[in-house]
Short mmCIF file of C-alpha atoms in Angstrom, two decimals:
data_model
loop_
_atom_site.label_atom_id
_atom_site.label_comp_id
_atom_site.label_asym_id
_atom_site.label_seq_id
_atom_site.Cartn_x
_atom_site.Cartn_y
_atom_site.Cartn_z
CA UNK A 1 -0.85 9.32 -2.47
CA UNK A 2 -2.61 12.57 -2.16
CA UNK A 3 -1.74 15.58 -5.04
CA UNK A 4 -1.27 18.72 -3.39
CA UNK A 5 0.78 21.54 -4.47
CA UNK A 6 4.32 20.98 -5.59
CA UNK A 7 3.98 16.81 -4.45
CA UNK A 8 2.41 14.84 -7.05
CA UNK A 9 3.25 11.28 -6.72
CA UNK A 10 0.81 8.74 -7.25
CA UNK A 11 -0.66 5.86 -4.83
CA UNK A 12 1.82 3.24 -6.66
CA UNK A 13 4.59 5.06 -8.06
CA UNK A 14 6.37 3.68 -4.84
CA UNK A 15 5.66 2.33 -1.39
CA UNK A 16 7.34 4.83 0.76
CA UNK A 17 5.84 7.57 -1.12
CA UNK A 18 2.43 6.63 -1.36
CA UNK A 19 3.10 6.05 2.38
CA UNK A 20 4.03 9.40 3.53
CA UNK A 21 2.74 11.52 1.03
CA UNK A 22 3.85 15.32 1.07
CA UNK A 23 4.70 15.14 4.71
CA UNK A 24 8.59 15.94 3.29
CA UNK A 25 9.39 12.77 4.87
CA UNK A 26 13.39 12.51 3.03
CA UNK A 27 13.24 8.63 2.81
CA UNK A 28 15.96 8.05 -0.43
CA UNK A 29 16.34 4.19 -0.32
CA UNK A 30 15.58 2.68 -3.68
CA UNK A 31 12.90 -0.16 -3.59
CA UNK A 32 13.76 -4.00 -3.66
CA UNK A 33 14.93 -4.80 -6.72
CA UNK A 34 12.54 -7.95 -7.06
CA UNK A 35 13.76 -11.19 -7.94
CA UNK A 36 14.01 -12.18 -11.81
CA UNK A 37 14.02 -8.06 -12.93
CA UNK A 38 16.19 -7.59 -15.67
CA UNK A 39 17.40 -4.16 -14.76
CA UNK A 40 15.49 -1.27 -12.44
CA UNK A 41 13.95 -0.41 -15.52
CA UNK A 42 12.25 -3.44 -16.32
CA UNK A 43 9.79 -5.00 -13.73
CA UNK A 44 9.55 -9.18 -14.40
CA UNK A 45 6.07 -10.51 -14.99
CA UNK A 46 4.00 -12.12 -11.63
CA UNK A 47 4.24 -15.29 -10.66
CA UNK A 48 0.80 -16.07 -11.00
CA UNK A 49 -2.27 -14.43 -11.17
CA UNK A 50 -4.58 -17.15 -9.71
CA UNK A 51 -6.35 -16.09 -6.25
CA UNK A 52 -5.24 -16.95 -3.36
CA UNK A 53 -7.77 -16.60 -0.11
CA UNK A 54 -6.13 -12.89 0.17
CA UNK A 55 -7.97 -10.06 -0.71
CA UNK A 56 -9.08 -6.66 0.68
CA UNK A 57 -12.16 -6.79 2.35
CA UNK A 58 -14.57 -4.56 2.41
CA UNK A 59 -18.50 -4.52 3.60
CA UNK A 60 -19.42 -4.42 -0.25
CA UNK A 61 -17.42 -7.23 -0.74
CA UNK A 62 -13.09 -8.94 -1.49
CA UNK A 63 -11.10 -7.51 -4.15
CA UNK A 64 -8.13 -10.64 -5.48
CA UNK A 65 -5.48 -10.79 -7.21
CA UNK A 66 -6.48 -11.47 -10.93
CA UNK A 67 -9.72 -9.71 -10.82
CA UNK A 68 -10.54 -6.62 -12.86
CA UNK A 69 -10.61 -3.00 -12.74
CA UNK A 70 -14.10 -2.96 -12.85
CA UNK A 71 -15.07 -5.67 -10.39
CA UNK A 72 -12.72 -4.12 -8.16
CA UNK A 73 -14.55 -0.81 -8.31
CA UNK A 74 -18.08 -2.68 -6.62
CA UNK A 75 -16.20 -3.31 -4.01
CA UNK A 76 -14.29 0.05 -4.05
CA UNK A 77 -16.27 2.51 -5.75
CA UNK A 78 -15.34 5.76 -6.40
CA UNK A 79 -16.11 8.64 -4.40
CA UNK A 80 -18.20 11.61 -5.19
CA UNK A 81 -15.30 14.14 -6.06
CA UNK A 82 -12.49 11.59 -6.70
CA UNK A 83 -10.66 11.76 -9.53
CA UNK A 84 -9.07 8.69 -11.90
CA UNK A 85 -5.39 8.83 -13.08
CA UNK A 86 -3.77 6.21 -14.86
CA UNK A 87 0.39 6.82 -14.57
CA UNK A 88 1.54 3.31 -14.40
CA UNK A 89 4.99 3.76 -12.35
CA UNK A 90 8.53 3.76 -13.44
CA UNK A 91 9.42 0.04 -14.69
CA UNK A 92 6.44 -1.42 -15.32
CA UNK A 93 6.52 -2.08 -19.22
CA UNK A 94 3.62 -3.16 -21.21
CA UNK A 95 1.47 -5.44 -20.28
CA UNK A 96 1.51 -3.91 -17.25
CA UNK A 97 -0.88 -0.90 -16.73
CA UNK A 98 -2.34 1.04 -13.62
CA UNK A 99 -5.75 2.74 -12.71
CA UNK A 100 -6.53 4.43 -9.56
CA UNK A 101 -8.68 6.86 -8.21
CA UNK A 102 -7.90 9.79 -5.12
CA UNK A 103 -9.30 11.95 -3.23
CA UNK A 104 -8.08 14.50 -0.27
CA UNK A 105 -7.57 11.73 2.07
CA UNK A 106 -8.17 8.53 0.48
CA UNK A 107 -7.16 6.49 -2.31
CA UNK A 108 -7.68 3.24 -4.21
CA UNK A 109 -5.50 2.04 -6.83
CA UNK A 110 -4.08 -1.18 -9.11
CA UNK A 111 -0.72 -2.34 -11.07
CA UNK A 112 -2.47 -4.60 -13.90
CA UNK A 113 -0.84 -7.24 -15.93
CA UNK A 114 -3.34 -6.85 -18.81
CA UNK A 115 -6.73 -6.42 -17.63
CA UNK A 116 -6.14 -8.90 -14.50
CA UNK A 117 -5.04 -7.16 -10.90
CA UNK A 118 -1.48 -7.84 -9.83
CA UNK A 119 -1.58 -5.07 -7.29
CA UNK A 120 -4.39 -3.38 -5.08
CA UNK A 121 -3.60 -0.91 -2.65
CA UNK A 122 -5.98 1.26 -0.27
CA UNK A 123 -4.51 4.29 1.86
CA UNK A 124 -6.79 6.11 3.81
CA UNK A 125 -5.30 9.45 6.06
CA UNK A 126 -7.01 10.88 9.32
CA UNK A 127 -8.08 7.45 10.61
CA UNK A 128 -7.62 6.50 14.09
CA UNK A 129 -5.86 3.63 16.22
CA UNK A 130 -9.62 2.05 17.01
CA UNK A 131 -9.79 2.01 13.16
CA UNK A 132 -6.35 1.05 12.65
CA UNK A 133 -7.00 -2.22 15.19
CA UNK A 134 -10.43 -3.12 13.98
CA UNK A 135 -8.93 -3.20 10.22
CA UNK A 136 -6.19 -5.71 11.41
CA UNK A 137 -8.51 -7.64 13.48
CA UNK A 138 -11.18 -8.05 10.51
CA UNK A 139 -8.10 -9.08 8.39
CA UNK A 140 -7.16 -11.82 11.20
CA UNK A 141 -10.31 -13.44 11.65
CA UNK A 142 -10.83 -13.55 7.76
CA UNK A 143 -7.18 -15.42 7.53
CA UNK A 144 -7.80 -17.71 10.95
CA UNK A 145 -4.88 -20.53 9.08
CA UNK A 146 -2.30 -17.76 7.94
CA UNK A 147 -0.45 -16.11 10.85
CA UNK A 148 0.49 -12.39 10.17
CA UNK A 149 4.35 -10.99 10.56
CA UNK A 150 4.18 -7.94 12.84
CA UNK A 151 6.93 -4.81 12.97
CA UNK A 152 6.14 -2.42 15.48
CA UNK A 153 7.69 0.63 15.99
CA UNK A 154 6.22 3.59 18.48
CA UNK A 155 4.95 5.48 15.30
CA UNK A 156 4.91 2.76 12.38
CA UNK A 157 3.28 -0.63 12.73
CA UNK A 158 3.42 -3.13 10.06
CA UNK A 159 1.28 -6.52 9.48
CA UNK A 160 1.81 -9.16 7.07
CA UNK A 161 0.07 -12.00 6.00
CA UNK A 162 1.73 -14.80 2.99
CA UNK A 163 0.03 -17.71 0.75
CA UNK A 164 1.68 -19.09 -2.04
CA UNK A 165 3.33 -15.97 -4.12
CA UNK A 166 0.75 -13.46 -2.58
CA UNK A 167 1.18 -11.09 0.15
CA UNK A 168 -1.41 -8.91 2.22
CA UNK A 169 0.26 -5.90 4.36
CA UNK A 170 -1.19 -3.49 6.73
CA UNK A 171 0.68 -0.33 7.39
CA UNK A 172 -0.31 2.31 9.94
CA UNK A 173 1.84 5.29 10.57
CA UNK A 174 0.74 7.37 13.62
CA UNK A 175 1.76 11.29 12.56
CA UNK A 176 1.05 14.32 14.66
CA UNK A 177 -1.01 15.96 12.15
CA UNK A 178 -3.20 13.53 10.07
CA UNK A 179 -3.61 11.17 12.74
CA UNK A 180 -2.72 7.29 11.86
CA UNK A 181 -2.05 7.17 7.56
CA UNK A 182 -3.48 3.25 7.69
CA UNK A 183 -2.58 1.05 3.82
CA UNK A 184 -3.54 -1.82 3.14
CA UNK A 185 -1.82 -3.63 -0.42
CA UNK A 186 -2.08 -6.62 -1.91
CA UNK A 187 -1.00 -8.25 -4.59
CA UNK A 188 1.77 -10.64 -6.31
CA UNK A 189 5.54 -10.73 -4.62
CA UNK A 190 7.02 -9.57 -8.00
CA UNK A 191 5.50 -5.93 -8.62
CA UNK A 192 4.78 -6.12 -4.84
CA UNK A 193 8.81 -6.12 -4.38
CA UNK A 194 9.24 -3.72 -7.15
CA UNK A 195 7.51 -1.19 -4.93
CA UNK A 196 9.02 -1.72 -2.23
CA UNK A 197 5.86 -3.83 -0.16
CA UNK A 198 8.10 -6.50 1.42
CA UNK A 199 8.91 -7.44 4.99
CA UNK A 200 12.70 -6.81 4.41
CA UNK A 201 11.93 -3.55 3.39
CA UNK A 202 10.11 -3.06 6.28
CA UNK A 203 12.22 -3.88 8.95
CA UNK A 204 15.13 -2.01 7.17
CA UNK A 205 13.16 1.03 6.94
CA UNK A 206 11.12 0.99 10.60
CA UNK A 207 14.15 2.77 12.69
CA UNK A 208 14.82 5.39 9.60
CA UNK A 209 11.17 6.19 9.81
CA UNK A 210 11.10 6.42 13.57
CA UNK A 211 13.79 8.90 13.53
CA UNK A 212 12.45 10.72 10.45
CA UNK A 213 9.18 11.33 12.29
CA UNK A 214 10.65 12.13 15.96
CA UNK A 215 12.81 14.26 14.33
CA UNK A 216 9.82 16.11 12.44
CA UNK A 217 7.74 16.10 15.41
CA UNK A 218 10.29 18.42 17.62
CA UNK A 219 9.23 22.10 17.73
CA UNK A 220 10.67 24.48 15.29
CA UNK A 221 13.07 26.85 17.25
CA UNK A 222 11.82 30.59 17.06
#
């Protein structure tokens, strides 16, 4: 999600990418084509708008699906220097729409349908496993009635929660430079799919990224 040098994809122009950032992870795979698209150029509307109990939590407050850009900024302000982009990603006709906001190592961002949220996503770099477990903990004792799916690999772990046509995932990718790259995304299961945020994708992808990173991680010969 972070812009740095030649690598300048944004928090939502896909999953994988917004994921791994410039870490010249080669991960090719296209993302799920989403139920009800037209063609991969075309992204079908949500489902529905209309909160579930979902949401990404934070101590100044929830962010849902069909809230605003600007409500979600109380709970997610911006940083002192962050910087806003708005580069809705490939397939996502009018109304859709995206605002976000980065920083070196941490970013905030939405796919709107109009003014109303469809997508929120939160990616933080450099955090640790204690934070990485205290996030998923404060996520299970806010959903006590909706039991997460869990994928764990020994360098990727991935949680996800479901109600009605709304999914939460937690994502935290242990590297050997940046520490654990933890994301959090919510939103709709139609532009969620379009990205790539499903747990299909997930378990499909797991043992590529596993071998990806151990084979990243090996020394460089001299």
């Amino acid at each position: 999600m972070t812009r740095s040098g030649a690598c300048k994809s944004t928090l939502l122009t896909a999953f994988l990418v917004s994921l791994f950032g410039c870490q010249g992870l080669d991960i090719t795979a296209e993302p799920d084509q989403a139920p009800g698209v037209k063609d991969k150029n075309s992204v079908a509307a949500p489902k529905s708008l209309a909160p579930t109990d979902l949401a990404l939590i934070r101590d100044t407050g929830r962010v849902l699906v069909g809230d605003d850009w600007n409500s979600a900024l109380q709970v997610f302000p911006e940083p002192k220097g962050s910087f806003e982009i708005d580069d809705t990603p490939a397939g996502f006709l009018r109304p859709y729409g995206s605002k976000e906001w980065e920083r070196a190592k941490e970013g905030f961002g939405t796919i709107l349908y109009g003014d109303k949220i469809a997508v929120a996503m939160y990616s933080l770099d450099g955090a640790d496993v204690d934070r990485l477990d205290s996030t998923v903990q404060r996520y299970t004792n806010a959903f006590p009635n909706i039991k997460p799916s869990m994928f764990f690999g020994a360098r990727v772990k991935y949680w996800f929660w479901h109600q009605a046509n709304q999914t939460l995932m937690i994502s935290g990718l242990l590297t050997d430079r940046d520490g654990v790259r933890m994301t959090i995304a919510l939103g709709d299961d139609m532009p969620l799919a379009a990205i790539g945020v499903t747990e299909t994708r997930a378990q499909d992808d797991l043992p590529k990224v596993e071998s990806l990173l151990s084979r990243s991680a090996r020394p460089k010969p001299r």
